[in-house]
Amino acid sequence: MIPGHSSGYASQPLSISQSLRCIYRKSRCRFSTASILSKGLPSIAPRPTPNVKHIVQNLDLHRQNCIDRNYQSLQEQPFAIAKLVEKRKALNFDQGNVNLKKEARELQGTFKVKTKNALNDGTEDVQHVGIGADNDGAHDTLNGAARGERARQIKQELRDLKEKEQEVNATIEELALELPNIMSPETPIGNDPRPISYINIEIPPSEGSKSHVDIGTELDLLDFTSSSTTSGWGWYYLKNAAVLLEQALVQYALHTALKQGFTLVSPPSIVYSHISNACGFRPRDQNGETQVYSLVQQQENKPELCLTGTAEIPFAAMKANTSISLSGLPLRIIGASRCYRAEAGARGVDTKGLYRVHEFTKVEMFAWTKPTLLHATEAFNTMLAIQTSLLTALGLRCRVLEMPSRDLGASAMRKVDIEAYFSSRKKRDEGWGEVTSTSICTDYQTRRLATRMSDRGKEFETDFPYTVNGTAVAIPRIVAAILENGWVEEKEGVEVPECLWPWMGGMQVITKPEVEGR
């Protein structure tokens, strides 16, 4: 019997052959960034692939991008990444692996030769075979015990090399994933948006003295008193015709997008936190304000869950860890969902009514496109056209804005907002308030969600498709705008936009119910 192969060998030192086999089993693959578990990510999370090459080749661009987008704390991160890449080159992990494996092969070769001779002669203990002068090689002078010790050393050196490479690559990846997307040349630098166009500009702005809170209370459409007891500030009850109005807006938006080739999807409102982060929605924004509601898991070691702030998150994650056929692009979907925004910071100050709430219904559009700005912009313009069509038919006076660099989220390279006029906001933002938003995110999300594109012809430089997202209708704000702009004092009611009549049961004017709901 060969020593080390007894029934109790697990507690004994490994033989030469066992050590060599372990080396080959555990070092056969090349350790790269793609095979490393990202820091803090659970094992089920998609493996991100940040574009480190682009960062290293465009250090000043990424630094200035961080400054312009109000990510000053990250402005030196591109240079830290470049230094780590140089460190990785200096450590020469690949060559170290090659050298150690070559040495292991030499050890294994000399061991096999002498083992075969020893077994044929039947005169030597295989574990202590010596190498004679007739065998050339770097390990000819080592006896069996020395070769065994060296084999174990190689195994440990490979393990140490792997750990060092993983640590460097994981740090590079972590730093790269924190950087925001490179913004578009169309994006104004600073805090001020650039006006692009207007919608329904011929409609004079409503100068009514009543806010949607006053109108909604008078017509028994809104109840903020009860919601403050059940949930607190930022929640509300829709009642009576306001409920019909919500559903009418959803149906109108969905049917409009369906005519443009969108596919209907109803997404979940709870996702893993790492999915939300991959889409650019972090627990806190660059101003330190809380954005996300996290859910406590009852079982330990379970990945953290959170409520989605927008259907964009579960929509993007639909294709995580998958490959989309090139012929299937663009892939465009739309759906209604409940959305949850913590917004515990300054954005919630001095805001009453439906304009800024913690929970609401929103119809969201989302698209995956071929990885060029031309294709992404086509999808972007389609969404803007749908938004313009919806708001035009609703009779709302709006302005279209190219949003500035400091208003962009981490994932967006370009963002266009449409703001409607609210008489209740005349003392704030001159009456304007955001009702839709459309963003191009290039490959920011797909790289973090491992969404690839099957491109056998290699038509494109990257196999990560681009993503585009846009609001079709954010229900509470549109309801508020309809109440304020549609209020007619003589009728003591709100005129319903004609485009919504099919879903309002024939109701053309919302008035106070004869019997108040409970």
Short mmCIF file of C-alpha atoms in Angstrom, two decimals:
data_model
loop_
_atom_site.label_atom_id
_atom_site.label_comp_id
_atom_site.label_asym_id
_atom_site.label_seq_id
_atom_site.Cartn_x
_atom_site.Cartn_y
_atom_site.Cartn_z
CA MET A 1 0.00 0.00 0.00
CA ILE A 2 1.24 3.48 -0.89
CA PRO A 3 1.76 5.49 2.33
CA GLY A 4 -0.90 8.16 2.89
CA HIS A 5 -3.71 6.05 1.42
CA SER A 6 -4.75 4.25 4.57
CA SER A 7 -8.25 4.62 6.01
CA GLY A 8 -6.99 7.30 8.37
CA TYR A 9 -5.10 9.32 5.79
CA ALA A 10 -7.22 12.47 6.30
CA SER A 11 -5.39 13.19 9.54
CA GLN A 12 -1.97 12.44 8.01
CA PRO A 13 0.34 14.71 5.92
CA LEU A 14 -0.46 14.67 2.21
CA SER A 15 1.78 12.62 -0.03
CA ILE A 16 3.60 14.16 -2.99
CA SER A 17 1.05 12.90 -5.49
CA GLN A 18 -1.88 14.15 -3.37
CA SER A 19 -0.32 17.61 -2.99
CA LEU A 20 0.31 17.82 -6.71
CA ARG A 21 -3.24 16.76 -7.56
CA CYS A 22 -4.59 19.42 -5.17
CA ILE A 23 -2.45 22.04 -6.88
CA TYR A 24 -3.82 21.18 -10.31
CA ARG A 25 -7.43 20.92 -9.21
CA LYS A 26 -7.40 24.29 -7.48
CA SER A 27 -5.20 26.31 -9.83
CA ARG A 28 -6.39 25.11 -13.23
CA CYS A 29 -8.55 28.20 -13.82
CA ARG A 30 -7.26 31.74 -14.24
CA PHE A 31 -8.38 34.07 -11.47
CA SER A 32 -9.80 37.27 -12.96
CA THR A 33 -12.00 40.17 -11.89
CA ALA A 34 -15.09 38.39 -13.24
CA SER A 35 -14.56 35.41 -10.93
CA ILE A 36 -14.24 37.45 -7.76
CA LEU A 37 -17.06 37.96 -5.30
CA SER A 38 -17.63 41.68 -4.96
CA LYS A 39 -17.27 43.07 -1.48
CA GLY A 40 -20.56 43.04 0.40
CA LEU A 41 -22.54 41.23 -2.32
CA PRO A 42 -24.37 37.99 -1.53
CA SER A 43 -23.51 34.93 -3.59
CA ILE A 44 -26.79 35.16 -5.54
CA ALA A 45 -26.09 38.71 -6.77
CA PRO A 46 -25.21 39.28 -10.44
CA ARG A 47 -21.45 39.66 -10.93
CA PRO A 48 -20.77 43.24 -12.03
CA THR A 49 -18.28 44.15 -14.74
CA PRO A 50 -17.29 47.81 -14.42
CA ASN A 51 -15.46 49.35 -17.35
CA VAL A 52 -12.09 49.70 -15.61
CA LYS A 53 -10.26 50.11 -18.90
CA HIS A 54 -12.28 53.22 -19.78
CA ILE A 55 -11.64 54.71 -16.32
CA VAL A 56 -7.87 54.19 -16.52
CA GLN A 57 -7.68 55.58 -20.04
CA ASN A 58 -9.79 58.65 -19.16
CA LEU A 59 -8.73 59.65 -15.65
CA ASP A 60 -9.25 63.42 -16.01
CA LEU A 61 -12.64 62.89 -17.65
CA HIS A 62 -13.89 60.74 -14.78
CA ARG A 63 -12.48 63.12 -12.17
CA GLN A 64 -14.18 66.14 -13.74
CA ASN A 65 -17.38 64.13 -14.16
CA CYS A 66 -17.45 63.49 -10.40
CA ILE A 67 -16.94 67.19 -9.68
CA ASP A 68 -19.59 68.36 -12.16
CA ARG A 69 -22.16 65.86 -10.84
CA ASN A 70 -21.66 66.77 -7.16
CA TYR A 71 -19.71 63.61 -6.31
CA GLN A 72 -16.68 65.54 -5.08
CA SER A 73 -15.83 62.89 -2.51
CA LEU A 74 -15.13 60.46 -5.39
CA GLN A 75 -13.04 62.76 -7.60
CA GLU A 76 -9.70 61.10 -6.69
CA GLN A 77 -11.09 57.58 -7.04
CA PRO A 78 -10.18 57.19 -10.74
CA PHE A 79 -6.53 57.80 -9.89
CA ALA A 80 -6.69 55.32 -7.00
CA ILE A 81 -8.04 52.75 -9.46
CA ALA A 82 -5.19 53.46 -11.89
CA LYS A 83 -2.61 52.94 -9.11
CA LEU A 84 -4.17 49.61 -8.18
CA VAL A 85 -4.11 48.51 -11.81
CA GLU A 86 -0.39 49.34 -11.92
CA LYS A 87 0.11 47.43 -8.68
CA ARG A 88 -1.64 44.44 -10.22
CA LYS A 89 0.71 44.57 -13.20
CA ALA A 90 3.77 44.83 -10.91
CA LEU A 91 2.68 41.81 -8.89
CA ASN A 92 2.37 39.89 -12.17
CA PHE A 93 -0.17 37.38 -10.92
CA ASP A 94 -0.48 35.58 -14.24
CA GLN A 95 3.25 34.93 -14.56
CA GLY A 96 3.41 33.84 -10.92
CA ASN A 97 0.69 31.28 -11.58
CA VAL A 98 2.51 30.07 -14.70
CA ASN A 99 5.84 29.69 -12.92
CA LEU A 100 4.38 27.83 -9.94
CA LYS A 101 2.34 25.50 -12.13
CA LYS A 102 5.39 24.82 -14.31
CA GLU A 103 7.36 23.89 -11.22
CA ALA A 104 4.51 21.66 -10.08
CA ARG A 105 4.54 19.88 -13.45
CA GLU A 106 8.26 19.25 -13.14
CA LEU A 107 7.77 17.82 -9.68
CA GLN A 108 4.94 15.64 -10.88
CA GLY A 109 6.97 14.44 -13.88
CA THR A 110 10.01 13.38 -11.88
CA PHE A 111 7.78 11.76 -9.28
CA LYS A 112 5.95 9.69 -11.90
CA VAL A 113 9.21 8.48 -13.51
CA LYS A 114 10.78 7.26 -10.28
CA THR A 115 7.49 5.87 -8.98
CA LYS A 116 7.14 3.75 -12.13
CA ASN A 117 10.71 2.47 -11.80
CA ALA A 118 10.25 1.74 -8.12
CA LEU A 119 7.06 -0.21 -8.70
CA ASN A 120 8.70 -2.23 -11.48
CA ASP A 121 11.78 -3.05 -9.35
CA GLY A 122 9.79 -3.59 -6.19
CA THR A 123 12.82 -2.50 -4.16
CA GLU A 124 12.03 1.10 -3.09
CA ASP A 125 9.46 2.87 -0.92
CA VAL A 126 7.57 5.12 -3.34
CA GLN A 127 7.24 7.96 -0.78
CA HIS A 128 11.04 8.17 -0.40
CA VAL A 129 12.22 7.62 -3.96
CA GLY A 130 15.39 9.53 -4.91
CA ILE A 131 16.21 10.98 -8.31
CA GLY A 132 19.37 9.64 -9.87
CA ALA A 133 21.95 11.36 -12.01
CA ASP A 134 20.34 9.95 -15.16
CA ASN A 135 17.27 12.22 -14.74
CA ASP A 136 17.80 15.85 -15.75
CA GLY A 137 15.64 18.62 -14.21
CA ALA A 138 15.47 21.28 -11.52
CA HIS A 139 14.31 18.78 -8.91
CA ASP A 140 16.68 15.87 -9.70
CA THR A 141 18.65 16.35 -6.49
CA LEU A 142 15.57 16.41 -4.21
CA ASN A 143 14.63 13.28 -2.36
CA GLY A 144 11.02 12.21 -1.93
CA ALA A 145 10.47 14.04 1.38
CA ALA A 146 11.89 17.28 -0.01
CA ARG A 147 9.74 17.05 -3.09
CA GLY A 148 6.67 16.50 -0.93
CA GLU A 149 7.48 19.55 1.14
CA ARG A 150 8.01 21.66 -1.98
CA ALA A 151 4.71 20.45 -3.40
CA ARG A 152 2.94 21.62 -0.27
CA GLN A 153 4.75 24.96 -0.48
CA ILE A 154 3.62 25.44 -4.08
CA LYS A 155 0.05 24.74 -3.04
CA GLN A 156 0.24 27.41 -0.33
CA GLU A 157 1.97 29.90 -2.62
CA LEU A 158 -0.77 29.48 -5.22
CA ARG A 159 -3.39 30.01 -2.54
CA ASP A 160 -1.61 33.17 -1.30
CA LEU A 161 -1.26 34.44 -4.86
CA LYS A 162 -4.95 33.89 -5.48
CA GLU A 163 -5.93 35.75 -2.31
CA LYS A 164 -3.71 38.72 -3.16
CA GLU A 165 -5.09 38.92 -6.69
CA GLN A 166 -8.66 38.69 -5.41
CA GLU A 167 -8.05 41.46 -2.89
CA VAL A 168 -6.59 43.84 -5.48
CA ASN A 169 -9.26 43.06 -8.09
CA ALA A 170 -12.09 43.34 -5.56
CA THR A 171 -10.85 46.76 -4.45
CA ILE A 172 -10.57 47.97 -8.04
CA GLU A 173 -14.08 46.73 -8.74
CA GLU A 174 -15.54 48.30 -5.60
CA LEU A 175 -14.03 51.71 -6.37
CA ALA A 176 -15.08 51.57 -10.03
CA LEU A 177 -18.69 50.67 -9.21
CA GLU A 178 -19.03 53.74 -6.98
CA LEU A 179 -18.32 56.16 -9.84
CA PRO A 180 -21.31 57.81 -11.56
CA ASN A 181 -22.02 57.42 -15.25
CA ILE A 182 -20.27 59.77 -17.67
CA MET A 183 -22.76 62.51 -18.52
CA SER A 184 -23.86 63.58 -21.97
CA PRO A 185 -22.50 66.68 -23.77
CA GLU A 186 -26.18 67.76 -23.88
CA THR A 187 -26.21 68.08 -20.07
CA PRO A 188 -25.81 71.63 -18.68
CA ILE A 189 -23.08 71.89 -16.04
CA GLY A 190 -24.23 73.08 -12.62
CA ASN A 191 -27.65 73.46 -11.03
CA ASP A 192 -29.77 75.16 -13.68
CA PRO A 193 -31.76 73.22 -16.30
CA ARG A 194 -31.99 74.36 -19.92
CA PRO A 195 -35.49 74.87 -21.36
CA ILE A 196 -36.13 72.83 -24.50
CA SER A 197 -39.79 73.39 -25.36
CA TYR A 198 -43.31 73.91 -23.98
CA ILE A 199 -46.53 71.88 -24.07
CA ASN A 200 -49.96 73.56 -24.21
CA ILE A 201 -48.29 76.94 -23.92
CA GLU A 202 -51.43 78.55 -25.36
CA ILE A 203 -53.35 77.52 -22.23
CA PRO A 204 -53.15 80.37 -19.71
CA PRO A 205 -51.77 79.37 -16.31
CA SER A 206 -54.36 78.66 -13.67
CA GLU A 207 -54.53 81.49 -11.17
CA GLY A 208 -57.02 79.84 -8.86
CA SER A 209 -56.66 80.41 -5.16
CA LYS A 210 -57.42 76.80 -4.26
CA SER A 211 -54.76 74.13 -4.03
CA HIS A 212 -55.46 70.51 -4.83
CA VAL A 213 -55.56 69.87 -1.08
CA ASP A 214 -58.43 72.34 -0.69
CA ILE A 215 -60.25 71.01 -3.76
CA GLY A 216 -59.70 67.37 -2.83
CA THR A 217 -60.97 67.94 0.69
CA GLU A 218 -64.01 69.93 -0.45
CA LEU A 219 -65.02 67.31 -3.04
CA ASP A 220 -64.28 64.41 -0.68
CA LEU A 221 -61.52 63.08 -2.90
CA LEU A 222 -58.54 63.20 -0.53
CA ASP A 223 -58.11 62.33 3.13
CA PHE A 224 -54.83 63.35 4.75
CA THR A 225 -56.16 63.41 8.32
CA SER A 226 -56.84 59.68 8.49
CA SER A 227 -53.58 58.77 6.78
CA SER A 228 -51.60 60.85 9.28
CA THR A 229 -53.02 58.59 11.98
CA THR A 230 -52.47 55.32 10.14
CA SER A 231 -49.10 56.02 8.51
CA GLY A 232 -47.86 59.55 9.25
CA TRP A 233 -46.83 62.45 7.06
CA GLY A 234 -46.45 61.71 3.36
CA TRP A 235 -49.32 59.24 3.00
CA TYR A 236 -52.88 59.80 1.85
CA TYR A 237 -56.23 58.22 1.00
CA LEU A 238 -57.75 58.64 -2.46
CA LYS A 239 -61.54 58.52 -2.34
CA ASN A 240 -64.55 58.41 -4.66
CA ALA A 241 -63.85 59.93 -8.11
CA ALA A 242 -60.13 60.31 -7.30
CA VAL A 243 -59.88 56.51 -7.30
CA LEU A 244 -61.49 56.40 -10.75
CA LEU A 245 -59.15 59.16 -11.87
CA GLU A 246 -56.12 57.14 -10.75
CA GLN A 247 -57.26 54.06 -12.66
CA ALA A 248 -58.22 56.11 -15.71
CA LEU A 249 -54.74 57.63 -15.89
CA VAL A 250 -53.13 54.19 -15.63
CA GLN A 251 -55.30 52.76 -18.39
CA TYR A 252 -54.84 55.76 -20.67
CA ALA A 253 -51.04 55.63 -20.31
CA LEU A 254 -50.84 51.87 -20.87
CA HIS A 255 -53.05 51.95 -23.97
CA THR A 256 -51.09 54.86 -25.44
CA ALA A 257 -47.77 53.00 -25.06
CA LEU A 258 -49.23 49.74 -26.36
CA LYS A 259 -49.97 51.48 -29.65
CA GLN A 260 -46.23 52.31 -29.86
CA GLY A 261 -45.16 48.67 -29.53
CA PHE A 262 -44.48 48.44 -25.80
CA THR A 263 -45.11 45.15 -23.95
CA LEU A 264 -47.08 45.08 -20.70
CA VAL A 265 -45.34 43.92 -17.50
CA SER A 266 -46.56 44.04 -13.89
CA PRO A 267 -43.42 44.09 -11.69
CA PRO A 268 -42.83 43.31 -7.99
CA SER A 269 -42.45 46.20 -5.56
CA ILE A 270 -39.90 44.41 -3.35
CA VAL A 271 -36.40 43.61 -4.59
CA TYR A 272 -33.05 42.67 -3.13
CA SER A 273 -31.12 45.73 -1.98
CA HIS A 274 -28.15 44.77 -4.15
CA ILE A 275 -30.45 44.93 -7.19
CA SER A 276 -31.57 48.43 -6.24
CA ASN A 277 -27.94 49.50 -5.73
CA ALA A 278 -26.94 48.06 -9.10
CA CYS A 279 -29.56 50.26 -10.76
CA GLY A 280 -28.11 53.38 -9.14
CA PHE A 281 -30.55 53.69 -6.23
CA ARG A 282 -28.48 53.75 -3.08
CA PRO A 283 -29.72 53.92 0.52
CA ARG A 284 -28.55 57.55 0.63
CA ASP A 285 -27.90 60.01 -2.18
CA GLN A 286 -24.84 62.25 -2.55
CA ASN A 287 -26.48 64.77 -0.20
CA GLY A 288 -26.85 62.15 2.52
CA GLU A 289 -30.65 62.00 2.23
CA THR A 290 -32.40 58.70 2.81
CA GLN A 291 -33.92 57.34 -0.40
CA VAL A 292 -34.82 53.69 0.18
CA TYR A 293 -37.06 51.80 2.60
CA SER A 294 -35.17 48.69 3.72
CA LEU A 295 -37.00 45.62 5.06
CA VAL A 296 -35.85 43.66 8.08
CA GLN A 297 -35.34 39.96 7.33
CA GLN A 298 -36.56 37.57 10.03
CA GLN A 299 -33.94 34.96 9.15
CA GLU A 300 -30.24 35.63 9.54
CA ASN A 301 -27.88 35.50 6.57
CA LYS A 302 -30.67 36.34 4.14
CA PRO A 303 -29.98 39.04 1.51
CA GLU A 304 -31.48 42.40 2.43
CA LEU A 305 -34.73 43.44 0.76
CA CYS A 306 -36.09 46.91 0.03
CA LEU A 307 -39.18 48.60 -1.39
CA THR A 308 -38.70 49.89 -4.92
CA GLY A 309 -38.72 53.63 -5.55
CA THR A 310 -39.65 53.03 -9.19
CA ALA A 311 -40.51 50.13 -11.51
CA GLU A 312 -37.28 50.95 -13.35
CA ILE A 313 -35.48 48.77 -10.78
CA PRO A 314 -37.40 45.48 -11.19
CA PHE A 315 -37.71 46.14 -14.93
CA ALA A 316 -33.91 46.41 -15.31
CA ALA A 317 -33.45 43.31 -13.15
CA MET A 318 -35.75 41.23 -15.37
CA LYS A 319 -32.76 40.55 -17.61
CA ALA A 320 -30.10 40.19 -14.89
CA ASN A 321 -27.75 37.26 -15.54
CA THR A 322 -29.24 36.77 -19.00
CA SER A 323 -28.36 37.48 -22.61
CA ILE A 324 -30.69 39.34 -24.97
CA SER A 325 -30.64 38.45 -28.64
CA LEU A 326 -29.41 41.26 -30.86
CA SER A 327 -32.44 40.73 -33.09
CA GLY A 328 -34.69 41.31 -30.06
CA LEU A 329 -33.47 44.87 -29.52
CA PRO A 330 -34.88 47.33 -28.78
CA LEU A 331 -36.94 45.57 -26.13
CA ARG A 332 -39.53 47.98 -24.70
CA ILE A 333 -41.82 47.34 -21.74
CA ILE A 334 -44.30 49.35 -19.66
CA GLY A 335 -46.16 48.71 -16.45
CA ALA A 336 -47.89 50.23 -13.44
CA SER A 337 -46.58 49.66 -9.92
CA ARG A 338 -46.60 51.05 -6.41
CA CYS A 339 -43.49 53.08 -5.63
CA TYR A 340 -41.93 53.96 -2.29
CA ARG A 341 -39.67 56.94 -1.57
CA ALA A 342 -38.28 57.68 1.87
CA GLU A 343 -37.11 61.23 1.00
CA ALA A 344 -36.50 62.09 4.62
CA GLY A 345 -34.27 65.08 3.93
CA ALA A 346 -34.65 68.63 2.67
CA ARG A 347 -36.74 67.68 -0.36
CA GLY A 348 -39.72 67.00 1.90
CA VAL A 349 -39.63 70.38 3.63
CA ASP A 350 -42.52 72.80 2.99
CA THR A 351 -44.29 70.27 0.74
CA LYS A 352 -47.95 69.50 1.37
CA GLY A 353 -50.56 67.38 -0.35
CA LEU A 354 -49.88 64.94 -3.17
CA TYR A 355 -46.81 66.54 -4.67
CA ARG A 356 -44.24 64.69 -2.53
CA VAL A 357 -45.46 61.47 -0.95
CA HIS A 358 -43.87 58.26 0.29
CA GLU A 359 -46.10 55.81 -1.61
CA PHE A 360 -47.73 56.23 -5.00
CA THR A 361 -48.75 54.57 -8.25
CA LYS A 362 -46.62 55.22 -11.32
CA VAL A 363 -46.65 53.96 -14.89
CA GLU A 364 -43.07 53.40 -16.04
CA MET A 365 -41.51 52.80 -19.46
CA PHE A 366 -38.25 50.89 -19.87
CA ALA A 367 -36.13 49.78 -22.82
CA TRP A 368 -32.98 47.84 -23.64
CA THR A 369 -31.31 49.02 -26.84
CA LYS A 370 -28.28 48.24 -28.96
CA PRO A 371 -25.19 49.73 -27.28
CA THR A 372 -24.88 53.02 -29.15
CA LEU A 373 -26.08 56.50 -28.28
CA LEU A 374 -27.93 56.59 -31.59
CA HIS A 375 -30.11 53.61 -30.67
CA ALA A 376 -30.55 54.75 -27.05
CA THR A 377 -31.56 58.22 -28.18
CA GLU A 378 -34.20 56.75 -30.50
CA ALA A 379 -35.82 54.98 -27.54
CA PHE A 380 -35.37 58.14 -25.46
CA ASN A 381 -37.18 60.27 -28.04
CA THR A 382 -39.99 57.71 -28.33
CA MET A 383 -40.61 57.96 -24.59
CA LEU A 384 -40.54 61.76 -24.72
CA ALA A 385 -43.07 61.69 -27.54
CA ILE A 386 -45.40 59.47 -25.49
CA GLN A 387 -45.07 61.77 -22.47
CA THR A 388 -45.78 64.82 -24.63
CA SER A 389 -48.82 63.12 -26.16
CA LEU A 390 -50.23 62.20 -22.74
CA LEU A 391 -49.73 65.65 -21.21
CA THR A 392 -51.07 67.41 -24.29
CA ALA A 393 -54.28 65.38 -24.17
CA LEU A 394 -54.61 66.00 -20.42
CA GLY A 395 -54.61 69.74 -21.11
CA LEU A 396 -51.74 70.53 -18.76
CA ARG A 397 -49.46 73.53 -19.34
CA CYS A 398 -45.90 72.14 -19.22
CA ARG A 399 -42.29 72.91 -19.97
CA VAL A 400 -39.60 70.44 -21.12
CA LEU A 401 -36.16 70.78 -19.51
CA GLU A 402 -32.70 69.37 -20.15
CA MET A 403 -31.65 68.62 -16.58
CA PRO A 404 -28.30 69.85 -15.22
CA SER A 405 -25.36 67.76 -14.07
CA ARG A 406 -26.12 68.08 -10.36
CA ASP A 407 -29.64 66.78 -10.80
CA LEU A 408 -28.61 63.50 -12.44
CA GLY A 409 -28.75 60.22 -10.54
CA ALA A 410 -25.67 57.99 -10.56
CA SER A 411 -26.93 55.84 -13.43
CA ALA A 412 -28.14 58.57 -15.83
CA MET A 413 -25.89 60.08 -18.50
CA ARG A 414 -28.71 62.33 -19.72
CA LYS A 415 -32.09 63.29 -18.24
CA VAL A 416 -35.02 65.33 -19.53
CA ASP A 417 -37.84 66.32 -17.16
CA ILE A 418 -41.27 67.68 -17.99
CA GLU A 419 -42.77 70.03 -15.42
CA ALA A 420 -46.44 70.96 -15.17
CA TYR A 421 -47.85 74.21 -13.81
CA PHE A 422 -49.42 74.11 -10.33
CA SER A 423 -51.12 77.25 -9.03
CA SER A 424 -50.33 76.06 -5.49
CA ARG A 425 -46.61 76.24 -6.25
CA LYS A 426 -46.51 79.87 -7.45
CA LYS A 427 -44.39 80.86 -4.46
CA ARG A 428 -42.08 77.90 -5.05
CA ASP A 429 -40.36 77.24 -8.38
CA GLU A 430 -42.67 79.79 -10.08
CA GLY A 431 -45.46 77.23 -10.12
CA TRP A 432 -43.56 74.50 -11.96
CA GLY A 433 -43.27 70.94 -10.67
CA GLU A 434 -41.84 67.76 -12.20
CA VAL A 435 -44.38 65.23 -13.51
CA THR A 436 -42.25 63.03 -15.80
CA SER A 437 -38.59 62.17 -16.23
CA THR A 438 -36.68 60.31 -18.96
CA SER A 439 -33.10 59.05 -18.70
CA ILE A 440 -30.45 57.33 -20.80
CA CYS A 441 -28.27 55.09 -18.60
CA THR A 442 -25.98 53.60 -21.32
CA ASP A 443 -24.46 50.35 -19.93
CA TYR A 444 -24.33 51.48 -16.29
CA GLN A 445 -27.12 49.13 -15.21
CA THR A 446 -26.45 46.22 -17.55
CA ARG A 447 -22.81 45.99 -16.45
CA ARG A 448 -23.90 45.82 -12.82
CA LEU A 449 -26.72 43.35 -13.50
CA ALA A 450 -24.76 41.07 -15.85
CA THR A 451 -27.21 41.70 -18.70
CA ARG A 452 -25.48 40.90 -21.96
CA MET A 453 -26.29 40.98 -25.63
CA SER A 454 -25.64 38.02 -27.93
CA ASP A 455 -23.76 39.55 -30.87
CA ARG A 456 -22.20 36.74 -32.85
CA GLY A 457 -21.15 39.07 -35.63
CA LYS A 458 -19.30 41.36 -33.17
CA GLU A 459 -21.00 44.38 -34.70
CA PHE A 460 -20.52 46.40 -31.51
CA GLU A 461 -17.53 47.11 -29.27
CA THR A 462 -19.38 45.95 -26.15
CA ASP A 463 -21.84 43.16 -25.43
CA PHE A 464 -23.68 45.16 -22.75
CA PRO A 465 -26.91 46.72 -24.10
CA TYR A 466 -27.93 50.25 -23.13
CA THR A 467 -30.97 51.02 -20.99
CA VAL A 468 -33.46 53.89 -21.16
CA ASN A 469 -36.29 54.64 -18.73
CA GLY A 470 -39.09 57.16 -18.54
CA THR A 471 -42.17 58.02 -16.52
CA ALA A 472 -45.43 57.71 -18.40
CA VAL A 473 -47.62 58.96 -15.52
CA ALA A 474 -46.80 59.63 -11.86
CA ILE A 475 -50.36 59.44 -10.55
CA PRO A 476 -50.45 61.72 -7.46
CA ARG A 477 -48.82 64.69 -9.19
CA ILE A 478 -50.99 64.36 -12.28
CA VAL A 479 -54.11 64.08 -10.10
CA ALA A 480 -53.02 67.22 -8.26
CA ALA A 481 -52.40 69.06 -11.54
CA ILE A 482 -55.79 68.02 -12.94
CA LEU A 483 -57.58 69.18 -9.78
CA GLU A 484 -55.89 72.58 -9.76
CA ASN A 485 -56.01 73.26 -13.49
CA GLY A 486 -59.45 71.75 -14.05
CA TRP A 487 -61.25 73.50 -11.20
CA VAL A 488 -64.23 75.55 -12.37
CA GLU A 489 -65.63 77.83 -9.70
CA GLU A 490 -69.04 78.21 -11.37
CA LYS A 491 -69.53 74.44 -11.47
CA GLU A 492 -67.96 73.90 -8.07
CA GLY A 493 -66.17 70.98 -9.60
CA VAL A 494 -63.26 69.75 -11.69
CA GLU A 495 -63.54 69.17 -15.42
CA VAL A 496 -62.21 65.73 -16.41
CA PRO A 497 -59.93 65.71 -19.48
CA GLU A 498 -61.82 64.20 -22.42
CA CYS A 499 -59.15 61.54 -23.01
CA LEU A 500 -60.06 59.99 -19.62
CA TRP A 501 -63.83 59.84 -20.12
CA PRO A 502 -63.86 56.20 -21.35
CA TRP A 503 -62.46 55.07 -17.98
CA MET A 504 -64.49 57.45 -15.76
CA GLY A 505 -67.90 55.82 -16.25
CA GLY A 506 -69.11 58.79 -18.31
CA MET A 507 -68.15 61.32 -15.61
CA GLN A 508 -67.11 64.60 -17.22
CA VAL A 509 -67.14 66.84 -14.15
CA ILE A 510 -66.11 65.78 -10.65
CA THR A 511 -68.38 67.32 -8.04
CA LYS A 512 -69.02 66.69 -4.39
CA PRO A 513 -70.87 63.41 -3.81
CA GLU A 514 -74.41 63.76 -2.57
CA VAL A 515 -73.67 61.21 0.15
CA GLU A 516 -70.19 61.56 1.60
CA GLY A 517 -68.10 58.40 1.72
CA ARG A 518 -67.00 57.11 5.07
#
